[in-house]
Every structure is written in structure tokens, then in C-alpha cells.
Tab-separated table of C-alpha atoms in Angstrom:
chain	number	residue	atom	x	y	z
P	115	UNK	CA	-10.982	32.455	-17.751
P	116	UNK	CA	-8.144	33.177	-15.320
P	117	UNK	CA	-5.737	30.680	-13.758
P	118	UNK	CA	-3.863	30.597	-10.465
P	119	UNK	CA	-0.464	29.121	-9.707
P	120	UNK	CA	-2.364	26.575	-7.604
P	121	UNK	CA	-3.962	25.221	-10.807
P	122	UNK	CA	-7.393	26.679	-10.146
P	123	UNK	CA	-9.468	28.137	-12.945
P	124	UNK	CA	-11.646	31.179	-12.262
P	125	UNK	CA	-14.625	32.012	-14.455
P	126	UNK	CA	-16.406	35.331	-13.999
P	127	UNK	CA	-20.213	35.258	-13.883
P	128	UNK	CA	-21.394	38.856	-13.292
P	129	UNK	CA	-20.195	39.704	-9.769
P	130	UNK	CA	-19.431	36.079	-8.942
P	131	UNK	CA	-16.492	33.924	-9.829
P	132	UNK	CA	-16.792	30.174	-10.273
P	133	UNK	CA	-13.780	28.164	-9.065
P	134	UNK	CA	-12.568	24.778	-10.250
P	135	UNK	CA	-9.279	23.006	-10.936
P	136	UNK	CA	-7.595	22.497	-14.274
P	137	UNK	CA	-7.369	19.255	-16.233
P	138	UNK	CA	-3.653	19.253	-15.481
P	139	UNK	CA	-4.337	19.431	-11.739
P	140	UNK	CA	-7.004	16.720	-11.909
P	141	UNK	CA	-4.601	14.458	-13.747
P	142	UNK	CA	-1.862	15.072	-11.195
P	143	UNK	CA	-4.215	14.328	-8.299
P	144	UNK	CA	-5.310	10.971	-9.646
P	145	UNK	CA	-8.725	9.490	-8.939
P	146	UNK	CA	-10.628	11.796	-6.618
P	147	UNK	CA	-12.572	9.921	-3.935
P	148	UNK	CA	-13.867	12.679	-1.655
P	149	UNK	CA	-14.476	16.410	-1.807
P	150	UNK	CA	-15.099	18.468	1.319
P	151	UNK	CA	-16.877	21.697	0.368
P	152	UNK	CA	-17.150	24.891	2.397
P	153	UNK	CA	-20.418	26.122	3.910
P	154	UNK	CA	-22.261	28.725	1.903
P	155	UNK	CA	-22.425	32.223	3.387
P	156	UNK	CA	-18.827	31.841	4.593
P	157	UNK	CA	-16.586	34.890	4.340
P	158	UNK	CA	-13.179	33.940	3.009
P	159	UNK	CA	-9.900	35.765	2.576
P	160	UNK	CA	-7.614	35.139	-0.380
P	161	UNK	CA	-5.414	32.169	0.508
P	162	UNK	CA	-7.821	30.557	2.998
P	163	UNK	CA	-8.306	26.809	2.631
P	164	UNK	CA	-11.734	26.433	1.064
P	165	UNK	CA	-11.993	22.866	-0.250
P	166	UNK	CA	-10.259	19.595	0.591
P	167	UNK	CA	-9.861	17.132	-2.252
P	168	UNK	CA	-8.959	13.578	-1.323
P	169	UNK	CA	-7.575	11.477	-4.133
P	170	UNK	CA	-6.431	7.871	-3.996
P	171	UNK	CA	-3.022	9.316	-3.192
P	172	UNK	CA	-3.455	12.152	-0.715
P	173	UNK	CA	-5.441	15.136	0.481
P	174	UNK	CA	-4.961	18.524	-1.187
P	175	UNK	CA	-6.392	21.931	-0.427
P	176	UNK	CA	-8.065	24.377	-2.765
P	177	UNK	CA	-7.617	27.916	-1.512
P	178	UNK	CA	-9.919	30.886	-1.917
P	179	UNK	CA	-8.427	32.861	-4.821
P	180	UNK	CA	-9.938	36.184	-3.751
P	181	UNK	CA	-11.631	37.836	-0.763
P	182	UNK	CA	-15.379	37.422	-0.713
P	183	UNK	CA	-18.331	35.319	0.337
P	184	UNK	CA	-19.010	31.729	-0.714
P	185	UNK	CA	-22.532	31.898	-2.109
P	186	UNK	CA	-22.898	28.456	-3.722
P	187	UNK	CA	-21.184	25.073	-3.611
P	188	UNK	CA	-21.456	22.138	-6.012
P	189	UNK	CA	-23.253	19.452	-4.027
P	190	UNK	CA	-22.967	16.989	-6.940
P	191	UNK	CA	-19.362	16.455	-5.874
P	192	UNK	CA	-20.416	15.018	-2.520
P	193	UNK	CA	-22.089	12.069	-4.243
P	194	UNK	CA	-19.833	11.902	-7.249
P	195	UNK	CA	-16.300	13.051	-6.452
P	196	UNK	CA	-15.089	11.317	-9.632
P	197	UNK	CA	-16.572	14.234	-11.583
P	198	UNK	CA	-13.357	16.100	-10.786
P	199	UNK	CA	-11.514	13.677	-13.048
P	200	UNK	CA	-14.260	13.329	-15.652
P	201	UNK	CA	-15.216	16.939	-16.167
P	202	UNK	CA	-12.833	19.250	-14.290
P	203	UNK	CA	-13.583	22.312	-16.431
P	204	UNK	CA	-17.359	21.936	-16.389
P	205	UNK	CA	-19.476	19.816	-14.060
P	206	UNK	CA	-16.830	19.732	-11.331
P	207	UNK	CA	-16.803	23.404	-10.306
P	208	UNK	CA	-16.346	23.669	-6.527
P	209	UNK	CA	-17.859	26.938	-5.362
P	210	UNK	CA	-19.028	30.381	-6.411
P	211	UNK	CA	-17.674	33.347	-4.601
P	212	UNK	CA	-19.146	36.876	-4.458
P	213	UNK	CA	-16.047	38.972	-4.954
P	214	UNK	CA	-15.346	42.048	-2.854
P	215	UNK	CA	-12.968	43.563	-5.375
P	216	UNK	CA	-12.787	42.266	-8.949
P	217	UNK	CA	-9.365	43.856	-9.389
P	218	UNK	CA	-7.983	40.982	-7.269
P	219	UNK	CA	-8.335	38.891	-10.418
P	220	UNK	CA	-5.908	41.063	-12.313
P	221	UNK	CA	-2.840	39.338	-10.970
P	222	UNK	CA	-3.878	35.898	-12.262
P	223	UNK	CA	-2.724	34.259	-15.456
P	224	UNK	CA	-4.559	34.011	-18.730
P	225	UNK	CA	-4.746	30.682	-20.536
P	226	UNK	CA	-1.540	31.175	-22.502
P	227	UNK	CA	0.446	32.067	-19.410
P	228	UNK	CA	-0.968	29.084	-17.522
P	229	UNK	CA	-0.173	26.708	-20.371
P	230	UNK	CA	3.346	28.024	-20.385
P	231	UNK	CA	3.643	27.475	-16.637
P	232	UNK	CA	2.686	23.801	-16.843
P	233	UNK	CA	4.612	23.034	-20.028
A	208	UNK	CA	20.381	12.875	-1.809
A	209	UNK	CA	21.748	9.449	-2.740
A	210	UNK	CA	21.209	8.252	-6.268
A	211	UNK	CA	18.029	6.189	-6.645
A	212	UNK	CA	18.457	2.618	-7.720
A	213	UNK	CA	16.534	1.129	-10.604
A	214	UNK	CA	15.153	-2.372	-10.923
A	215	UNK	CA	15.856	-4.486	-14.023
A	216	UNK	CA	12.323	-3.636	-15.204
A	217	UNK	CA	12.892	0.120	-15.196
A	218	UNK	CA	12.833	0.418	-18.996
A	219	UNK	CA	9.624	-1.576	-19.129
A	220	UNK	CA	7.985	0.758	-16.599
A	221	UNK	CA	8.959	3.767	-18.706
A	222	UNK	CA	7.699	2.147	-21.898
A	223	UNK	CA	4.416	1.302	-20.163
A	224	UNK	CA	3.872	4.940	-19.220
A	225	UNK	CA	4.580	4.576	-15.517
A	226	UNK	CA	4.716	7.515	-13.179
A	227	UNK	CA	7.907	6.895	-11.201
A	228	UNK	CA	8.478	7.914	-7.599
A	229	UNK	CA	11.256	7.340	-5.065
A	230	UNK	CA	10.420	4.388	-2.822
A	231	UNK	CA	12.836	2.764	-0.363
A	232	UNK	CA	15.797	4.057	-2.350
A	233	UNK	CA	14.433	2.878	-5.691
A	234	UNK	CA	12.753	4.647	-8.555
A	235	UNK	CA	9.480	2.698	-8.658
A	236	UNK	CA	6.228	2.886	-10.628
A	237	UNK	CA	3.472	4.303	-8.414
A	238	UNK	CA	0.964	3.965	-11.237
A	239	UNK	CA	0.662	3.480	-14.968
A	240	UNK	CA	-1.642	5.319	-17.375
A	241	UNK	CA	-4.949	3.824	-16.123
A	242	UNK	CA	-4.373	5.112	-12.580
A	243	UNK	CA	-4.615	3.575	-9.120
A	244	UNK	CA	-8.366	2.934	-9.096
A	245	UNK	CA	-8.506	1.093	-12.434
A	246	UNK	CA	-5.311	-0.831	-11.708
A	247	UNK	CA	-6.721	-2.000	-8.390
A	248	UNK	CA	-9.967	-3.182	-9.965
A	249	UNK	CA	-8.103	-4.831	-12.853
A	250	UNK	CA	-6.135	-6.906	-10.358
A	251	UNK	CA	-9.319	-7.986	-8.581
A	252	UNK	CA	-10.970	-8.957	-11.889
A	253	UNK	CA	-8.070	-10.213	-14.025
A	254	UNK	CA	-4.358	-10.300	-13.206
A	255	UNK	CA	-1.887	-7.621	-12.190
A	256	UNK	CA	1.878	-7.792	-12.707
A	257	UNK	CA	3.911	-6.018	-10.021
A	258	UNK	CA	7.633	-5.320	-10.017
A	259	UNK	CA	8.787	-6.046	-6.480
A	260	UNK	CA	12.470	-6.380	-7.352
A	261	UNK	CA	13.311	-3.751	-4.743
A	262	UNK	CA	12.547	-6.330	-2.055
A	263	UNK	CA	15.403	-8.331	-0.593
A	264	UNK	CA	15.922	-11.999	-1.431
A	265	UNK	CA	18.314	-13.756	0.921
A	266	UNK	CA	19.441	-17.371	1.104
A	267	UNK	CA	20.195	-18.819	4.508
A	268	UNK	CA	22.233	-22.002	4.388
A	269	UNK	CA	23.606	-23.834	7.411
A	270	UNK	CA	27.321	-24.520	7.409
A	271	UNK	CA	26.438	-28.083	8.421
A	272	UNK	CA	24.594	-28.407	5.113
A	273	UNK	CA	21.254	-29.402	6.598
A	274	UNK	CA	18.231	-27.189	6.207
A	275	UNK	CA	17.086	-28.131	9.730
A	276	UNK	CA	20.117	-26.358	11.160
A	277	UNK	CA	19.329	-23.250	9.127
A	278	UNK	CA	15.742	-23.416	10.379
A	279	UNK	CA	16.841	-23.840	13.999
A	280	UNK	CA	19.188	-20.863	13.627
A	281	UNK	CA	16.495	-18.648	12.138
A	282	UNK	CA	14.166	-19.597	14.985
A	283	UNK	CA	16.482	-17.662	17.327
A	284	UNK	CA	15.419	-14.463	15.517
A	285	UNK	CA	11.708	-15.063	14.777
A	286	UNK	CA	8.790	-16.238	16.975
A	287	UNK	CA	7.775	-18.607	14.208
A	288	UNK	CA	8.077	-22.352	13.703
A	289	UNK	CA	10.620	-22.579	10.901
A	290	UNK	CA	11.518	-26.175	11.758
A	291	UNK	CA	7.857	-27.031	11.291
A	292	UNK	CA	7.892	-25.745	7.738
A	293	UNK	CA	7.850	-28.585	5.223
A	294	UNK	CA	10.071	-28.589	2.166
A	295	UNK	CA	8.415	-26.641	-0.624
A	296	UNK	CA	6.318	-24.524	1.738
A	297	UNK	CA	6.440	-20.878	2.718
A	298	UNK	CA	5.398	-19.022	5.865
A	299	UNK	CA	5.023	-15.450	7.154
A	300	UNK	CA	7.524	-14.437	9.839
A	301	UNK	CA	8.692	-11.481	11.914
A	302	UNK	CA	12.114	-10.387	13.055
A	303	UNK	CA	11.595	-9.181	16.625
A	304	UNK	CA	13.856	-7.100	18.863
A	305	UNK	CA	14.699	-7.486	22.543
A	306	UNK	CA	11.885	-5.100	23.481
A	307	UNK	CA	9.373	-7.320	21.678
A	308	UNK	CA	8.962	-4.866	18.783
A	309	UNK	CA	9.050	-5.808	15.111
A	310	UNK	CA	12.234	-5.184	13.087
A	311	UNK	CA	10.670	-6.377	9.834
A	312	UNK	CA	8.164	-8.831	8.469
A	313	UNK	CA	9.252	-11.379	5.918
A	314	UNK	CA	8.407	-14.557	4.054
A	315	UNK	CA	10.420	-17.723	4.655
A	316	UNK	CA	10.402	-20.593	2.168
A	317	UNK	CA	11.972	-23.954	2.888
A	318	UNK	CA	13.816	-25.350	-0.105
A	319	UNK	CA	15.705	-28.641	-0.371
A	320	UNK	CA	18.885	-27.579	1.434
A	321	UNK	CA	18.342	-23.928	2.385
A	322	UNK	CA	15.833	-21.275	3.381
A	323	UNK	CA	14.837	-18.440	1.056
A	324	UNK	CA	13.848	-15.211	2.790
A	325	UNK	CA	12.042	-12.282	1.168
A	326	UNK	CA	12.304	-9.066	3.195
A	327	UNK	CA	11.111	-5.496	2.814
A	328	UNK	CA	13.098	-3.151	0.594
A	329	UNK	CA	13.436	-0.436	3.212
A	330	UNK	CA	14.738	-2.933	5.800
A	331	UNK	CA	16.901	-5.211	3.716
A	332	UNK	CA	20.298	-3.740	4.627
A	333	UNK	CA	19.450	-3.865	8.353
A	334	UNK	CA	17.950	-7.355	8.014
A	335	UNK	CA	21.045	-8.718	6.328
A	336	UNK	CA	23.259	-7.073	8.971
A	337	UNK	CA	21.021	-8.591	11.664
A	338	UNK	CA	21.324	-12.063	10.121
A	339	UNK	CA	25.090	-11.727	9.758
A	340	UNK	CA	25.529	-10.423	13.310
A	341	UNK	CA	23.499	-13.233	14.838
A	342	UNK	CA	23.713	-16.271	12.584
A	343	UNK	CA	27.039	-16.146	10.754
A	344	UNK	CA	28.640	-18.685	13.069
A	345	UNK	CA	26.172	-21.349	12.013
A	346	UNK	CA	24.985	-20.127	8.607
A	347	UNK	CA	26.018	-18.611	5.325
A	348	UNK	CA	23.909	-15.582	4.548
A	349	UNK	CA	23.747	-14.821	0.849
A	350	UNK	CA	21.883	-11.777	-0.449
A	351	UNK	CA	20.636	-12.573	-3.935
A	352	UNK	CA	21.766	-9.808	-6.275
A	353	UNK	CA	21.310	-11.494	-9.651
A	354	UNK	CA	17.546	-12.003	-9.514
A	355	UNK	CA	14.513	-9.788	-9.896
A	356	UNK	CA	11.161	-10.435	-8.229
A	357	UNK	CA	7.734	-9.990	-9.786
A	358	UNK	CA	4.262	-10.738	-8.454
A	359	UNK	CA	1.342	-11.862	-10.583
A	360	UNK	CA	-1.902	-11.475	-8.642
A	361	UNK	CA	-5.581	-11.901	-9.332
A	362	UNK	CA	-8.158	-14.470	-10.425
A	363	UNK	CA	-6.547	-14.831	-13.866
A	364	UNK	CA	-3.003	-15.207	-12.473
A	365	UNK	CA	-2.950	-19.010	-12.522
A	366	UNK	CA	-4.183	-19.319	-16.097
A	367	UNK	CA	-1.783	-16.619	-17.290
A	368	UNK	CA	1.326	-17.989	-15.586
A	369	UNK	CA	0.388	-21.531	-16.615
A	370	UNK	CA	0.714	-20.472	-20.259
A	371	UNK	CA	4.424	-20.036	-19.555
A	372	UNK	CA	4.892	-22.579	-16.767
A	373	UNK	CA	2.068	-25.154	-16.799
A	374	UNK	CA	3.078	-26.809	-13.503
A	375	UNK	CA	2.079	-23.774	-11.453
A	376	UNK	CA	-1.513	-24.993	-11.687
A	377	UNK	CA	-0.569	-27.776	-9.267
A	378	UNK	CA	0.692	-25.371	-6.607
A	379	UNK	CA	-1.480	-24.314	-3.691
A	380	UNK	CA	-1.374	-21.284	-1.399
A	381	UNK	CA	2.067	-20.883	0.218
A	382	UNK	CA	3.767	-23.549	-1.880
A	383	UNK	CA	7.330	-22.719	-2.916
A	384	UNK	CA	8.578	-24.510	-6.029
A	385	UNK	CA	11.463	-24.164	-8.477
A	386	UNK	CA	10.243	-24.448	-12.065
A	387	UNK	CA	11.737	-23.885	-15.513
A	388	UNK	CA	10.605	-21.451	-18.158
A	389	UNK	CA	12.465	-22.206	-21.421
A	390	UNK	CA	15.466	-23.275	-19.385
A	391	UNK	CA	15.300	-20.223	-17.119
A	392	UNK	CA	15.177	-21.306	-13.457
A	393	UNK	CA	12.272	-19.612	-11.658
A	394	UNK	CA	11.713	-19.654	-7.903
A	395	UNK	CA	7.948	-19.467	-7.531
A	396	UNK	CA	5.729	-19.138	-4.487
A	397	UNK	CA	1.950	-19.096	-4.532
A	398	UNK	CA	1.506	-16.040	-2.357
A	399	UNK	CA	1.357	-12.278	-2.531
A	400	UNK	CA	0.250	-9.044	-0.981
A	401	UNK	CA	-3.170	-8.348	-2.460
A	402	UNK	CA	-5.590	-10.833	-0.868
A	403	UNK	CA	-5.865	-12.477	-4.281
A	404	UNK	CA	-4.687	-15.840	-5.456
A	405	UNK	CA	-1.376	-15.329	-7.192
A	406	UNK	CA	2.329	-15.903	-7.391
A	407	UNK	CA	5.640	-14.270	-6.616
A	408	UNK	CA	8.295	-15.228	-9.109
A	409	UNK	CA	12.032	-14.769	-8.700
A	410	UNK	CA	13.635	-14.498	-12.138
A	411	UNK	CA	17.306	-14.118	-13.133
A	412	UNK	CA	17.931	-10.420	-13.758
A	413	UNK	CA	18.930	-10.847	-17.400
A	414	UNK	CA	15.716	-12.759	-18.187
A	415	UNK	CA	13.126	-10.783	-16.259
A	416	UNK	CA	12.303	-8.245	-18.962
A	417	UNK	CA	11.592	-11.037	-21.443
A	418	UNK	CA	9.587	-12.898	-18.823
A	419	UNK	CA	7.512	-9.809	-18.019
A	420	UNK	CA	6.967	-9.131	-21.736
A	421	UNK	CA	5.607	-12.653	-22.185
A	422	UNK	CA	3.192	-12.175	-19.288
A	423	UNK	CA	2.093	-8.726	-20.461
A	424	UNK	CA	1.371	-10.151	-23.910
A	425	UNK	CA	-1.460	-12.130	-22.307
A	426	UNK	CA	-4.590	-10.016	-22.512
A	427	UNK	CA	-5.660	-10.575	-18.895
A	428	UNK	CA	-2.331	-9.267	-17.554
A	429	UNK	CA	-1.646	-5.553	-16.946
A	430	UNK	CA	1.204	-3.814	-15.107
A	431	UNK	CA	0.173	-2.467	-11.708
A	432	UNK	CA	1.923	0.196	-9.649
A	433	UNK	CA	2.675	0.624	-5.965
A	434	UNK	CA	-0.405	2.821	-5.481
A	435	UNK	CA	-2.791	-0.024	-6.224
A	436	UNK	CA	-0.534	-2.463	-4.377
A	437	UNK	CA	-1.177	-0.382	-1.272
A	438	UNK	CA	-4.971	-0.217	-1.618
A	439	UNK	CA	-5.093	-3.940	-2.470
A	440	UNK	CA	-3.093	-4.949	0.610
A	441	UNK	CA	-5.135	-2.662	2.849
A	442	UNK	CA	-8.431	-4.175	1.663
A	443	UNK	CA	-6.815	-7.545	2.398
A	444	UNK	CA	-5.971	-6.407	5.949
A	445	UNK	CA	-2.226	-6.872	5.440
A	446	UNK	CA	0.315	-4.786	7.337
A	447	UNK	CA	2.721	-2.374	5.702
A	448	UNK	CA	6.010	-2.376	7.602
A	449	UNK	CA	6.864	1.153	8.713
A	450	UNK	CA	3.176	2.131	8.840
A	451	UNK	CA	1.211	-0.561	10.628
A	452	UNK	CA	4.051	-2.373	12.328
A	453	UNK	CA	7.500	-1.228	13.425
A	454	UNK	CA	9.911	-1.473	16.343
A	455	UNK	CA	7.322	0.124	18.665
A	456	UNK	CA	4.593	-2.451	17.978
A	457	UNK	CA	4.627	-5.995	19.323
A	458	UNK	CA	3.219	-8.938	17.346
A	459	UNK	CA	0.320	-9.248	19.811
A	460	UNK	CA	-0.522	-5.540	19.622
A	461	UNK	CA	-0.396	-5.934	15.846
A	462	UNK	CA	-2.917	-8.827	15.987
A	463	UNK	CA	-0.360	-11.129	14.362
A	464	UNK	CA	-0.733	-13.952	16.899
A	465	UNK	CA	-1.658	-16.269	14.025
A	466	UNK	CA	1.952	-16.016	12.827
A	467	UNK	CA	3.249	-17.465	16.110
A	468	UNK	CA	2.725	-21.216	16.066
A	469	UNK	CA	1.856	-23.077	19.252
A	470	UNK	CA	5.252	-24.762	19.412
A	471	UNK	CA	6.921	-21.367	20.029
A	472	UNK	CA	4.415	-20.287	22.702
A	473	UNK	CA	4.452	-20.997	26.430
A	474	UNK	CA	4.107	-24.753	26.901
A	475	UNK	CA	5.325	-25.518	23.365
A	476	UNK	CA	8.362	-27.732	22.677
A	477	UNK	CA	10.377	-24.781	21.383
A	478	UNK	CA	8.719	-22.015	23.438
A	479	UNK	CA	10.517	-18.677	23.450
A	480	UNK	CA	14.143	-18.421	22.405
A	481	UNK	CA	13.582	-15.399	20.155
A	482	UNK	CA	14.256	-11.714	20.881
A	483	UNK	CA	11.587	-10.142	23.076
A	484	UNK	CA	10.151	-13.524	24.060
A	485	UNK	CA	9.380	-12.383	27.618
A	486	UNK	CA	7.038	-9.666	26.482
A	487	UNK	CA	5.589	-11.497	23.498
A	488	UNK	CA	4.824	-14.716	25.406
A	489	UNK	CA	3.296	-12.712	28.240
A	490	UNK	CA	1.122	-10.724	25.818
A	491	UNK	CA	0.022	-13.940	24.111
A	492	UNK	CA	-1.333	-15.089	27.479
A	493	UNK	CA	-2.599	-11.805	28.890
A	494	UNK	CA	-3.242	-9.647	25.853
A	495	UNK	CA	-1.776	-6.215	25.165
A	496	UNK	CA	-3.021	-2.759	26.077
A	497	UNK	CA	-3.739	-1.830	22.474
A	498	UNK	CA	-4.618	-3.715	19.336
A	499	UNK	CA	-4.480	-3.286	15.579
A	500	UNK	CA	-7.988	-3.270	14.141
A	501	UNK	CA	-9.834	-2.453	10.953
A	502	UNK	CA	-11.604	0.891	11.035
A	503	UNK	CA	-14.372	1.842	8.640
A	504	UNK	CA	-15.043	5.584	8.379
A	505	UNK	CA	-18.797	6.150	8.317
A	506	UNK	CA	-18.621	9.157	5.982
A	507	UNK	CA	-16.932	9.316	2.607
A	508	UNK	CA	-13.940	11.190	4.027
A	509	UNK	CA	-10.887	8.908	4.120
A	510	UNK	CA	-9.038	8.760	7.434
A	511	UNK	CA	-5.350	8.685	6.658
A	512	UNK	CA	-2.328	7.554	8.668
A	513	UNK	CA	-1.879	9.790	11.709
A	514	UNK	CA	-5.592	10.453	12.261
A	515	UNK	CA	-6.317	10.397	15.989
A	516	UNK	CA	-9.142	8.178	17.236
A	517	UNK	CA	-11.408	9.089	20.133
A	518	UNK	CA	-14.011	7.444	22.345
A	519	UNK	CA	-16.012	10.447	23.462
A	520	UNK	CA	-13.402	13.026	24.469
A	521	UNK	CA	-10.713	10.468	25.244
A	522	UNK	CA	-7.953	9.758	22.726
A	523	UNK	CA	-7.874	5.958	22.342
A	524	UNK	CA	-5.743	5.384	19.280
A	525	UNK	CA	-4.251	6.352	15.939
A	526	UNK	CA	-4.740	5.313	12.347
A	527	UNK	CA	-1.650	3.796	10.709
A	528	UNK	CA	-2.969	3.204	7.159
A	529	UNK	CA	-5.940	4.790	5.474
A	530	UNK	CA	-7.139	5.027	1.906
A	531	UNK	CA	-10.145	4.646	-0.321
A	532	UNK	CA	-10.951	1.001	-1.094
A	533	UNK	CA	-11.802	0.750	-4.781
A	534	UNK	CA	-13.417	-2.689	-4.337
A	535	UNK	CA	-15.096	-1.706	-1.065
A	536	UNK	CA	-16.237	1.519	-2.755
A	537	UNK	CA	-15.671	3.202	0.592
A	538	UNK	CA	-12.837	4.572	2.695
A	539	UNK	CA	-11.002	2.089	4.912
A	540	UNK	CA	-8.322	2.349	7.553
A	541	UNK	CA	-6.429	0.290	10.046
A	542	UNK	CA	-4.814	1.429	13.229
A	543	UNK	CA	-4.263	0.838	16.907
A	544	UNK	CA	-6.905	1.408	19.566
A	545	UNK	CA	-6.962	0.708	23.292
A	546	UNK	CA	-7.960	-2.953	23.679
A	547	UNK	CA	-11.176	-2.095	25.542
A	548	UNK	CA	-12.341	-0.297	22.365
A	549	UNK	CA	-11.147	-2.935	19.905
A	550	UNK	CA	-14.329	-5.025	19.715
A	551	UNK	CA	-15.793	-5.254	16.211
A	552	UNK	CA	-18.674	-2.816	15.885
A	553	UNK	CA	-17.362	-0.335	18.471
A	554	UNK	CA	-18.293	3.170	17.398
A	555	UNK	CA	-15.506	5.723	17.729
A	556	UNK	CA	-14.624	9.028	16.102
A	557	UNK	CA	-11.641	10.184	14.083
A	558	UNK	CA	-10.320	13.741	14.034
A	559	UNK	CA	-10.257	14.718	10.352
A	560	UNK	CA	-9.012	18.287	9.954
A	561	UNK	CA	-10.551	19.279	13.274
A	562	UNK	CA	-13.891	17.551	12.741
A	563	UNK	CA	-14.852	14.471	14.717
A	564	UNK	CA	-16.239	12.013	12.172
A	565	UNK	CA	-17.711	8.609	13.025
A	566	UNK	CA	-15.637	5.463	12.469
A	567	UNK	CA	-16.495	1.855	13.351
A	568	UNK	CA	-14.145	-0.950	14.379
A	569	UNK	CA	-14.342	-3.682	11.741
A	570	UNK	CA	-12.988	-7.158	11.113
A	571	UNK	CA	-9.984	-7.621	8.849
A	572	UNK	CA	-9.707	-8.339	6.006
A	573	UNK	CA	-12.241	-5.844	4.696
A	574	UNK	CA	-12.736	-8.098	1.727
A	575	UNK	CA	-12.495	-11.901	1.891
A	576	UNK	CA	-9.241	-13.183	0.455
A	577	UNK	CA	-9.357	-15.662	-2.416
A	578	UNK	CA	-6.284	-17.814	-1.817
A	579	UNK	CA	-6.176	-21.312	-3.418
A	580	UNK	CA	-5.777	-23.364	-0.269
């Protein structure tokens, strides 16, 4: 698992990465009430806004962590946005991205480095 | 940045696990451990205790000594019948400006020989200056600095507060009564900002922590932060000054005609005589070009303050408050739309991040209020 400074976690599944947000981020957001997911088959560039999360407090963006193509999105979140608070590391993944260049992951933090960042 | 002020309940907020944020110059609890959603629902089901000590409490006393003179003086600043307020009763009011805009909204209670005003935290310095500038010839204006203010709201509020002060059970909505708790003089009104039955209680600063501890020891009472206060008031259709009303909105545009009693309107015995009367009286008769309405987004995407509203391709308004309604289980907003599009049921669209999403004009409140009338 890799982590971004934007509190996203990235899990590699073959040539895909699965993207979600950390427990810390979910806690900071508060109760999530709406998730706007990207379309599949969308090409994204690292840093593009990919997902909008609306919590009881405000809207926040999740950015694409790497260049690639969105190949799957988690439709469960449309009906049950609260999953982001209940199961941020599991059931509440946002999208899967087919990565152009896996070496783009190299710059991201491992778990220890992320834990240090939020401590 | 100026130092943030703290209310007398600051230590209690910290001990209750509050997340503190700057609000109107104060360090205030936006939420406690359960979070906004659970705190909101707790208030609707049981009773929520809110620290609203940042709000301004001001006594207005006529130099003549009679409360009628204080009321007549205040009527020169608000389009409200203050003289018509009976002793022991409270009423919603608005400070207006010469342009017919709203300087602040406030509550006015008539006590035996004075009026007690409760004004918004962010406006209190300006409000006090406004009172002094306009009324100091006839009245003494005394900001209350040795009292805190808490609100206890929800269906269990009466039973909880009655454990400490049994006589509150005899109060009805908008009553204002002074009662004792173990010798501590409380100024209590049966009112609030949630759409629920409940009370606002002014407590001497040095007693408020003990008072709050006694309430929180009751199992139906939980501390509630400003986050839930906002979603509760929005479900109840109540305006937030600075968002939904301000100096650019008139009382008629803001759909607050109900706050302007007949006696202050054209043809009434004390018609006009408040700042902006020309415009406000005219709008009462003829209507205004835009109107504050409820707006229910038809998808799950909340429409927040600033969202532009369209009828077809034409911009017809703007959202001024928007959030998710935990009791509605749906997003809800209020805002201003051109009057011809303000009919309940009118289907409009809102521009959410570049997408036009459907939104329907709805009656306020979104959820029926449960005041003890």
C-alpha cells in the first residue's frame, strides 16, 4: 500500500491501482453524504480532480494519483456514501485506474512515512 | 490575526472532546466525538445542549424607567411591534438600514422594566454601536458581560430542564421568565434555533459550567456543536445572518413578512418609523423582485451556498445555505430566486461543478417545527 500527501491510499492489483482515502482523512471529513464518481474509460492525468466527496461540512476533491485510465468505479458509494466513514480502507474504494507507468508510484509514501506525516 | 475569545464553557468543550474552530471571533465547538449527523439526530430525538455564549445579550432600559418608553425607542430601529409585546414574552425582530436591508436579526424579550435583546455574535459590536448611536438619549444600553447563554433543544428538553427548574414546564413557546436554580438567577426563554421545542438560558458566568454539568448528567442530554446547529436550523427554515440575510436583502425579499406586525405596516397605528420603511412598506404591498425560498435538490448532491440557480438558460437566483438534512435524509438548500420562479413546486436547475442538476422550490420549514404553543 502506498499513500499520498492528499491522504489517498493506493493498492496495486496487477496493472491496476485501487484508490481510496485513509481512515484519518475520513475522520477529518466527517459524515460523508454524497460521492460523485468519474466516468469509466476516462483518461486522467496525475493531479486531475477525479472524485468529489461531500461531507456534512464541505466538498473535497480526490485527485488522480497517477496518469492512466479509469477502468472501474465503486457504484456502492452512490447509494451508500456513509461507507466512506464505515469502511474507508475496504468497501469504500473509489476507482481503479489502469496505470500508464507504474514508476509514478515510486514517489509516494509507505505506511510508516504516512503515519509519521499525520502524527 | 486577533486572539480568539473563549466562552466560559471552553474547558467543558475540551473535556467533552470537541473539535474547536474559529467562529465570529470565538473558539467554538463545531462538533463533539459523535459528529454532526449523530448530534443532529440526537437533538431531534432527545435533547441537545448548545453553548451560544458568543451571542450578544443587551439590556435596553429607558431613562424614564418605563418599559414602554424602551419599547417605543426600539421601534425606531425595527419594523416590529415591540410595544405590543406583553411582559414575559419574546419576539423575533430585525434591525434594518435606510436602504431597507437587514443589519442583524435578534430576539427581543419584554421583562418587567426593561427589554432584553439577544443578537448575533458576528454583529454584536455593530449592534451595540447602532443602539448607542440612535437610542442613547432615551435609553441606557447595557451589554451583559457577566452571563453565558446556553440552549437546550429537543423533545426531552422540557423534562430535562424541569429536573433543575421545575417551573419551566409551565412556560410556552416564546415565554421569557426569570427563574432560580439553587439561588442562581436564570433568564429563560422558551425558544431556540432548531425547530424543536426548547429553551435558551442565560446563566451567570461563574455558574454556567456547574449548570451545564448538571444538565449533561441527565442521560437524555448531550452537547451539540455548531455543525449540527446549522443543519438543524436549515431543516427548520431559519435564516443564518450573513448567509441568508444581510444588508443587501430586505425583509420582504427574505420572506420575513410574518415578523412585521400589522400595526407597523401601511394603515397601522404605528406604521413605518423604522429605517428603510419606504422600501419595506412598499414591498409589503407590492412584493419584491426576488424571494427567499426552500430548494430541494432532486439528486443526492448537496447544493451549497453560492450555487447559481437557473430556469432553462436564464440565471434566476443563488443558493445562500445548503447542506445535507440528517432528518430529511436528503440534501436541502435555501436561497433567493426571481419571484416569478418562487412558487412551490417550480422546477429549476442548480449549477453544481458545471453540471446542471434539478432542484425544486419547496415550502419552509422542510420539517414541521414542534414548538409548545
